[in-house]
Coordinates of C-alpha atoms and ligand atoms in Angstrom, one line a residue:
X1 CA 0.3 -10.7 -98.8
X2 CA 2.1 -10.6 -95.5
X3 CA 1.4 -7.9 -92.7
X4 CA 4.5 -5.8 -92.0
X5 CA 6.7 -5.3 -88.6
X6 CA 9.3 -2.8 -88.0
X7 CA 11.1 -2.4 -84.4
X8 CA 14.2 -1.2 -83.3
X9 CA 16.6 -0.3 -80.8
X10 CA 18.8 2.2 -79.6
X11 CA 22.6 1.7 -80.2
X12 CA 23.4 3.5 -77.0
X13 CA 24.8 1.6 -73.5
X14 CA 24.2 -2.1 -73.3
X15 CA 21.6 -4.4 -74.2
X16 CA 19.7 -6.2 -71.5
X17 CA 17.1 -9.0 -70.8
X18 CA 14.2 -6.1 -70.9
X19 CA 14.8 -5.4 -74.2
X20 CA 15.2 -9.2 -74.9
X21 CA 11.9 -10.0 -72.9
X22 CA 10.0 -6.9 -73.9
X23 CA 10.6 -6.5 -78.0
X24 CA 13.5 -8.7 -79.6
X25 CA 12.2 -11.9 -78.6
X26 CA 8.8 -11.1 -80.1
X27 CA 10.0 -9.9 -83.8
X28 CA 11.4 -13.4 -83.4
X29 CA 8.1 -15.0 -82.6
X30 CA 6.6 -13.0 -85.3
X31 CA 9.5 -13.0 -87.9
X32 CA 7.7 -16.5 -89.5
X33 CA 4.3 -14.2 -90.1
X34 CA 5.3 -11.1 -91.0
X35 CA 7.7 -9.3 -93.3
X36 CA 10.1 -8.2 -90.8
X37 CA 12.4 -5.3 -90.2
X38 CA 14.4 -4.5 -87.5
X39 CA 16.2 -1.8 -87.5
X40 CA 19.8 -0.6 -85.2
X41 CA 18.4 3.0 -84.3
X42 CA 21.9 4.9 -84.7
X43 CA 20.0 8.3 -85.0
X44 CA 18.2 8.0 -82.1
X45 CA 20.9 7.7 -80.0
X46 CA 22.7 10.7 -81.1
X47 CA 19.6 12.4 -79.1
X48 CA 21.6 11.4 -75.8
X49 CA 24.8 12.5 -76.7
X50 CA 26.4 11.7 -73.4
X51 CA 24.8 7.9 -74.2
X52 CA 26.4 7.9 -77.6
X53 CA 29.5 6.7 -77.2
X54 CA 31.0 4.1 -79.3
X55 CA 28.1 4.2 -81.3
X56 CA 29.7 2.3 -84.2
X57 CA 31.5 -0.7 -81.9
X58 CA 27.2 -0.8 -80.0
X59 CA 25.7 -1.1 -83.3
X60 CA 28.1 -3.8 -84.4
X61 CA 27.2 -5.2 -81.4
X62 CA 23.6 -5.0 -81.0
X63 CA 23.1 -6.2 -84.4
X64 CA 25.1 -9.1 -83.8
X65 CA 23.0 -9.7 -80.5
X66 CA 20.0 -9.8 -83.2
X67 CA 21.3 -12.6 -84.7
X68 CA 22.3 -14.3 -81.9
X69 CA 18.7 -13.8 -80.1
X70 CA 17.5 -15.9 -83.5
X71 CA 16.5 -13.1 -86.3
X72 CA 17.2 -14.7 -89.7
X73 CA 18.3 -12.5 -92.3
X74 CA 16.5 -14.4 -94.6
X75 CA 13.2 -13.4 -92.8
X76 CA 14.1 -9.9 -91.3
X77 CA 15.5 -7.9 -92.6
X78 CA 18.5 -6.2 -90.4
X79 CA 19.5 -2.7 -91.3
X80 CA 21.1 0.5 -89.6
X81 CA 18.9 3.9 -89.6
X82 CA 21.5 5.8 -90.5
X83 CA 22.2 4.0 -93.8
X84 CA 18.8 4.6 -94.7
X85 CA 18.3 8.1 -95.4
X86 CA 14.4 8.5 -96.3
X87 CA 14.1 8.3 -92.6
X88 CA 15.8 11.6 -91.6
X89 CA 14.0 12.9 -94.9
X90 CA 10.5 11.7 -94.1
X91 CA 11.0 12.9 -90.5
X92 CA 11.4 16.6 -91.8
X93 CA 7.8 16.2 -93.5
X94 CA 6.0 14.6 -90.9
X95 CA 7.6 17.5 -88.3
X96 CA 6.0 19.9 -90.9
X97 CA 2.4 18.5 -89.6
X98 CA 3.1 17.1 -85.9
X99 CA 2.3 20.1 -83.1
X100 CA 4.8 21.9 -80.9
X101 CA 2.2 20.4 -77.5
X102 CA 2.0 16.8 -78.4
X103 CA 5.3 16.3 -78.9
X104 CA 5.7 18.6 -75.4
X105 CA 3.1 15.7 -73.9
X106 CA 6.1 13.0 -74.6
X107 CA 6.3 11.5 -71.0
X108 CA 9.5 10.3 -72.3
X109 CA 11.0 13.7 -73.7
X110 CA 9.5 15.2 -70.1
X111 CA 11.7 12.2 -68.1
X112 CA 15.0 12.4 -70.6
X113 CA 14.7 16.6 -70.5
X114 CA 14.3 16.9 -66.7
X115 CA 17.3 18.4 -65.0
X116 CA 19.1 19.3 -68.0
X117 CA 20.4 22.5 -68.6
X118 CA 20.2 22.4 -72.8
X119 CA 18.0 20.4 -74.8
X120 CA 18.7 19.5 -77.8
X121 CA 16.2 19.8 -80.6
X122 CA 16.7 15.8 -81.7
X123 CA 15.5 15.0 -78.2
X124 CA 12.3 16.7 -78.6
X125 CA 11.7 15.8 -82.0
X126 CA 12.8 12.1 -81.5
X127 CA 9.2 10.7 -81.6
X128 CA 8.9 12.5 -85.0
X129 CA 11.8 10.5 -86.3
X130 CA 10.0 7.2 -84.5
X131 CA 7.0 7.8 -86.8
X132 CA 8.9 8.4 -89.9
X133 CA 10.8 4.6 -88.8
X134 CA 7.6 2.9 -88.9
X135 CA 5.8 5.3 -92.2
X136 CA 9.0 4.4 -94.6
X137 CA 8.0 0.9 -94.2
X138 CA 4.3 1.2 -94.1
X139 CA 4.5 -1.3 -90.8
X140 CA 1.4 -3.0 -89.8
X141 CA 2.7 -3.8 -86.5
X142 CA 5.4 -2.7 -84.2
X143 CA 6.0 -4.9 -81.1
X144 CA 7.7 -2.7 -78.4
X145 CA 7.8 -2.6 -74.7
X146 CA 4.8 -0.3 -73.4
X147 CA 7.0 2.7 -72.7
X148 CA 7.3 2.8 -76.3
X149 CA 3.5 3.0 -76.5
X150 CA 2.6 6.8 -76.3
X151 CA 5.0 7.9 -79.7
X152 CA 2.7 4.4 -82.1
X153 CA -0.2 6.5 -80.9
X154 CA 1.7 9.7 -81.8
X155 CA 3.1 7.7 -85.2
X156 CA -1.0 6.5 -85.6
X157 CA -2.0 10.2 -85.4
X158 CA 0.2 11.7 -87.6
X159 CA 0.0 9.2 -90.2
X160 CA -4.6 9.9 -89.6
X161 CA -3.3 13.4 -90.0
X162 CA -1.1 13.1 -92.9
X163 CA -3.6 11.1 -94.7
X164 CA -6.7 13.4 -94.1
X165 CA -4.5 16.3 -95.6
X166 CA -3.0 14.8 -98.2
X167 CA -5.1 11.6 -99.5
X168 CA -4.5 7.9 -98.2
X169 CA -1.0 7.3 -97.7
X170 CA 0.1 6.0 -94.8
X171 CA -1.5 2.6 -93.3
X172 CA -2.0 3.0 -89.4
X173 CA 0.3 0.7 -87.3
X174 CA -0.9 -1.1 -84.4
X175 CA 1.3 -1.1 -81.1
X176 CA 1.9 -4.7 -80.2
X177 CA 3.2 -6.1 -76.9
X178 CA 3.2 -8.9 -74.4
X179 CA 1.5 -8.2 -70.9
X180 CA 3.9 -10.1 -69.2
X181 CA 6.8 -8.7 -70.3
X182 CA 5.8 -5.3 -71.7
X183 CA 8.0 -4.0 -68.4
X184 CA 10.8 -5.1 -67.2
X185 CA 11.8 -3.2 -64.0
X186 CA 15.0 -2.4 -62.8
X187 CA 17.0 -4.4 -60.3
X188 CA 18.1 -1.9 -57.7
X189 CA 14.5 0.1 -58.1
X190 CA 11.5 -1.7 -59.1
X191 CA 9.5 1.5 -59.3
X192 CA 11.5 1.8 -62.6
X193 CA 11.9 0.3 -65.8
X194 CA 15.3 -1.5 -66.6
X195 CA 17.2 0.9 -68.9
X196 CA 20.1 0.5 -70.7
X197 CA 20.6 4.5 -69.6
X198 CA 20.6 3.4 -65.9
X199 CA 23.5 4.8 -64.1
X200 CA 24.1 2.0 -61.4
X201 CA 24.9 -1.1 -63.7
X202 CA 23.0 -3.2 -61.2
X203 CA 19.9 -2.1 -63.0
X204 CA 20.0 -4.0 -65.7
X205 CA 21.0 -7.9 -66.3
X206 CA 23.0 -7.0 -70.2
X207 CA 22.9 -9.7 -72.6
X208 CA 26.6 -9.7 -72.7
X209 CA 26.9 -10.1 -68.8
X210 CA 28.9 -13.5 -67.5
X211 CA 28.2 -15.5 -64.8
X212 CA 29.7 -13.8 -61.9
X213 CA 28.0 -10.5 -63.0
X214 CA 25.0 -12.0 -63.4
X215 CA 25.2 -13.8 -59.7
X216 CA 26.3 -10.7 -58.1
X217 CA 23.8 -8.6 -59.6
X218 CA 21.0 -10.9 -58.4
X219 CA 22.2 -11.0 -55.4
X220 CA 22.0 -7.4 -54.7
X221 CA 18.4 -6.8 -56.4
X222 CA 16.4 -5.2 -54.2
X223 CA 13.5 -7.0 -52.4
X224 CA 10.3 -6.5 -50.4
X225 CA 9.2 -6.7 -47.1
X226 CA 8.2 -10.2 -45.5
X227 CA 10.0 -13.5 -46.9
X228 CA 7.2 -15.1 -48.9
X229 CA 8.0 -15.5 -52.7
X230 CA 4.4 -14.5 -54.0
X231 CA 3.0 -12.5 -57.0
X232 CA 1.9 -9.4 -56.1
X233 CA 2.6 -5.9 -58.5
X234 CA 0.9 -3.7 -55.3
X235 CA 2.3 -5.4 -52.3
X236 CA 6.2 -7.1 -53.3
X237 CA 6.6 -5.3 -56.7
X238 CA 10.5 -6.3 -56.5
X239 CA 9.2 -9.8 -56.1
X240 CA 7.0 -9.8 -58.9
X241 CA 9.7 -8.5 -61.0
X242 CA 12.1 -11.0 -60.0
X243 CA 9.2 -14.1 -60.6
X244 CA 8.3 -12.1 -63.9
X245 CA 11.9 -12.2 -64.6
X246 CA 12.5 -16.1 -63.6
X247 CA 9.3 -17.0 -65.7
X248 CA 10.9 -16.0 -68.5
X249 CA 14.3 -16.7 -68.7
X250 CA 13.1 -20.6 -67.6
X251 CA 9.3 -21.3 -69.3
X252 CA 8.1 -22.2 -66.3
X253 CA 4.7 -20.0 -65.2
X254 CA 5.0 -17.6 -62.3
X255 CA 1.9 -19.7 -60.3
X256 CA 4.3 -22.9 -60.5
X257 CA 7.2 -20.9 -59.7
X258 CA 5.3 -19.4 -56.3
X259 CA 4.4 -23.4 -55.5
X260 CA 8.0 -24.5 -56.1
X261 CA 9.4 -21.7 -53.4
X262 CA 7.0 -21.9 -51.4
X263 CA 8.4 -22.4 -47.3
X264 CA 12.0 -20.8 -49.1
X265 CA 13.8 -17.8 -48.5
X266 CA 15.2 -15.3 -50.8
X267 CA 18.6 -16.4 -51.1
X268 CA 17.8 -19.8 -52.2
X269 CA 15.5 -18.2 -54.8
X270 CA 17.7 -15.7 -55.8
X271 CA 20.6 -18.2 -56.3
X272 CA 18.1 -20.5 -58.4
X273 CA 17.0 -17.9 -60.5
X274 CA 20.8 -17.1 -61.1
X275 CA 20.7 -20.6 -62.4
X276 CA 18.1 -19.7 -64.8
X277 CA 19.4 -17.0 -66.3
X278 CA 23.0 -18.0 -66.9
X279 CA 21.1 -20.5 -68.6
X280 CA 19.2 -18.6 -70.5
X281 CA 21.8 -16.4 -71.5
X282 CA 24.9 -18.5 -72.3
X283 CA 23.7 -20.1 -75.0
X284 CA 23.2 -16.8 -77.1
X285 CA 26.6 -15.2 -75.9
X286 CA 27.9 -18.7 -77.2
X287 CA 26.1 -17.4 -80.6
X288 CA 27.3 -14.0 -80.6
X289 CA 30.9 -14.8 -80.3
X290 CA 30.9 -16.8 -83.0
X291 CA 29.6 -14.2 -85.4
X292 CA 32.1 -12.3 -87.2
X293 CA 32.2 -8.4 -88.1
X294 CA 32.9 -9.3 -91.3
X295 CA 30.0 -11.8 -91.4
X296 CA 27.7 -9.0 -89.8
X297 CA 28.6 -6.5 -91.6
X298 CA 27.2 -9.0 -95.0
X299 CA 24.1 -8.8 -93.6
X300 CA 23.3 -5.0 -93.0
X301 CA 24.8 -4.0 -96.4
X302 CA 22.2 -6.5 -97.3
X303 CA 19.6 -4.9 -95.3
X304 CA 20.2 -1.7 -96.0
X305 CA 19.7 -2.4 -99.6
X306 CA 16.6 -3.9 -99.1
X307 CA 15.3 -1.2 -96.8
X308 CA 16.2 1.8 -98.9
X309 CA 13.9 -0.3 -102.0
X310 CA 10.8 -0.3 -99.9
X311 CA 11.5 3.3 -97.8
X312 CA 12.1 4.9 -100.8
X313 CA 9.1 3.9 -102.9
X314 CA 7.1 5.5 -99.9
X315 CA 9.2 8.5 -100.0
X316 CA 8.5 8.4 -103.4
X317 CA 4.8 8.5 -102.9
X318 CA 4.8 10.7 -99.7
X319 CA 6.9 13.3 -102.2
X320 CA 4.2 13.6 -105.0
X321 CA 1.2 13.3 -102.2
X322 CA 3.1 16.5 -100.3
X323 CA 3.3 18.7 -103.6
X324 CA 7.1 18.8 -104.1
X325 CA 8.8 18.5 -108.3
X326 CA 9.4 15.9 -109.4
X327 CA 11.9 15.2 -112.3
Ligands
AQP401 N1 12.4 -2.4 -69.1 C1 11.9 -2.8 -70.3 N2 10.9 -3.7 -70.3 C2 10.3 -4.1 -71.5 N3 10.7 -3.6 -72.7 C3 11.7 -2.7 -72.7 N4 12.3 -2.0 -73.7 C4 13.2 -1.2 -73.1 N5 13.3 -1.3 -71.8 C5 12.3 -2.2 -71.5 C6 12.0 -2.1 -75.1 O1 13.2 -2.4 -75.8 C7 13.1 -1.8 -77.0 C8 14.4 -1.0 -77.2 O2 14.4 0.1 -76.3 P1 15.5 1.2 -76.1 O3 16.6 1.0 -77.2 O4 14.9 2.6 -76.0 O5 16.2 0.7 -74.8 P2 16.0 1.3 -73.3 O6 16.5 0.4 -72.3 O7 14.5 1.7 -73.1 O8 16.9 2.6 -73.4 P3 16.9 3.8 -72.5 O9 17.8 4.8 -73.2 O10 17.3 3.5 -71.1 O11 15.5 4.3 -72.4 P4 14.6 5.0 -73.4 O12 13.4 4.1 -73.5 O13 14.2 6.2 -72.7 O14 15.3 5.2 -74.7 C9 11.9 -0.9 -77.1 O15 10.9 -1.7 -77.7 C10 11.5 -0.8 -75.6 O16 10.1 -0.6 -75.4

């Protein structure tokens, strides 16, 4: 029998080459070996409500970037969180066994909540939610960029925890990522990861972005001191992030990439790798604008069917375990 993946991602702002290079293009690696879902997290982005707007025109679009990116329906299965309701439901029970401190350890609650004046209780309970994503499906794997990381150990220990109470339930997902591209920093700060939340758009190449956009937001990334183009994550982080960045979108390693500008400046390299990633990237906005709502829309009432079989024959089973009538 095959392993299990779940991911997702946030329908909130735009999606960029971080998220491409740090999770999507993975579940598409690992669509052929695993019985895949990947989910549009619609919930989740309620958390940030100043982030959700548009929700439902970003998760038409998101999911359509799925496709585009090279998920096939026929091996993933595409849904929307929101259409699944035994998430929302198994959240509740896992929050009735995960600790006020641990979910106060969240480096990403800590980060979202800082400065705010009111925060909301999704926020802080957002991990809980996360593990309920990846317990409906009983996921063996969930590839995700590292700042993901923390809440699959959170989701591992509550599902130990749940287990230990209540018999063997839940299977215990692994986190999953690629060192290389695990984190993506941002363009204008490379002390920080590219985010779709970023409030200076030159953060973040989007998917969506065209050519000029793309040239001009290069253009303006931040660099280090000294001119040589070299790897180095301690001395020229920008650098690295930019060669990171190149090797990517091209194929081509980061070592040959050092050799081939060796002697050059950064203009010349920054204009190349502009090259590279219109490259990359017009092919699969070529994609996307040839898929239709209506077309899209097939394949998440599709999904969602699928998905609510499998989460609710956990729920099912989580339901019994936890004590509550059945009838
Ligand atoms: N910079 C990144 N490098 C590598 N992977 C990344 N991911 C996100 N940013 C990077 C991975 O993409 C998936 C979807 O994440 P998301 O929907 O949370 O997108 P985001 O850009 O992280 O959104 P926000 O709102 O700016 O930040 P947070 O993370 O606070 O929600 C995930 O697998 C993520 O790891």
């Amino acid at each position: 029998m095959k392993k299990r993946l779940l991911s997702g991602i946030r329908t909130s702002g735009v999606t960029h080459i971080g998220n491409v290079f740090g999770a999507i293009n993975q579940w598409v690696q690992m669509q052929n070996d695993y019985e895949s879902f990947a989910m549009l997290a619609d919930l989740h982005a309620l958390t940030t409500p100043s982030e959700a707007v548009n929700i439902e025109k970003k998760t038409l679009e998101t999911a359509k970037l799925y496709l585009a990116l090279g998920l096939n329906p026929k091996k993933t299965t595409i849904f929307v969180q929101s259409h699944v309701p035994q998430h929302a439901e198994l959240s509740w029970i896992l929050g009735t066994i995960a600790r006020l401190g641990e979910l106060e350890r969240m480096t990403q609650f800590k980060d979202k909540s800082l400065g705010q004046e009111s925060i909301n209780l999704g926020l802080f309970a957002y991990p809980v939610l996360m593990a309920a994503d990846i317990l409906a499906y009983n996921a063996d794997a969930v590839p995700v960029g590292e700042d993901q990381k923390q809440h699959v150990e959170l989701t591992r220990n509550l599902a130990e925890r749940f287990n230990s109470r209540y018999g063997q339930t839940f299977k215990i997902p692994e986190y999953i990522s690629q060192k290389s591209s695990a984190r993506i920093m941002g363009l204008d700060d490379s002390s920080k990861k590219m985010s779709k939340s970023a409030e200076n758009p030159k953060n973040y190449i989007a998917v969506l972005d065209d050519e000029t956009t793309i040239r001009e937001k290069i253009k303006s990334a931040v660099t280090d001191s000294g001119s040589e183009i070299t790897f180095s994550e301690e001395k020229k982080p920008a650098v690295s992030n930019l060669l990171t960045i190149f090797s990517l979108a091209s194929g081509k390693s980061v070592g040959d990439l050092e050799k081939e500008f060796t002697g050059h400046g950064y203009g010349q390299f920054k204009e190349v790798l502009s090259d590279a990633l219109v490259a990359y990237l017009s092919p699969i906005q070529e994609k996307y604008k040839n898929i239709s709502n209506s077309e899209i829309k097939n394949v998440l009432a599709e999904g969602a069917k699928h998905a609510q079989e499998v989460a609710g024959k956990t729920l099912g089973e989580v339901k019994k375990r936890v004590g509550l009538l059945q009838i």
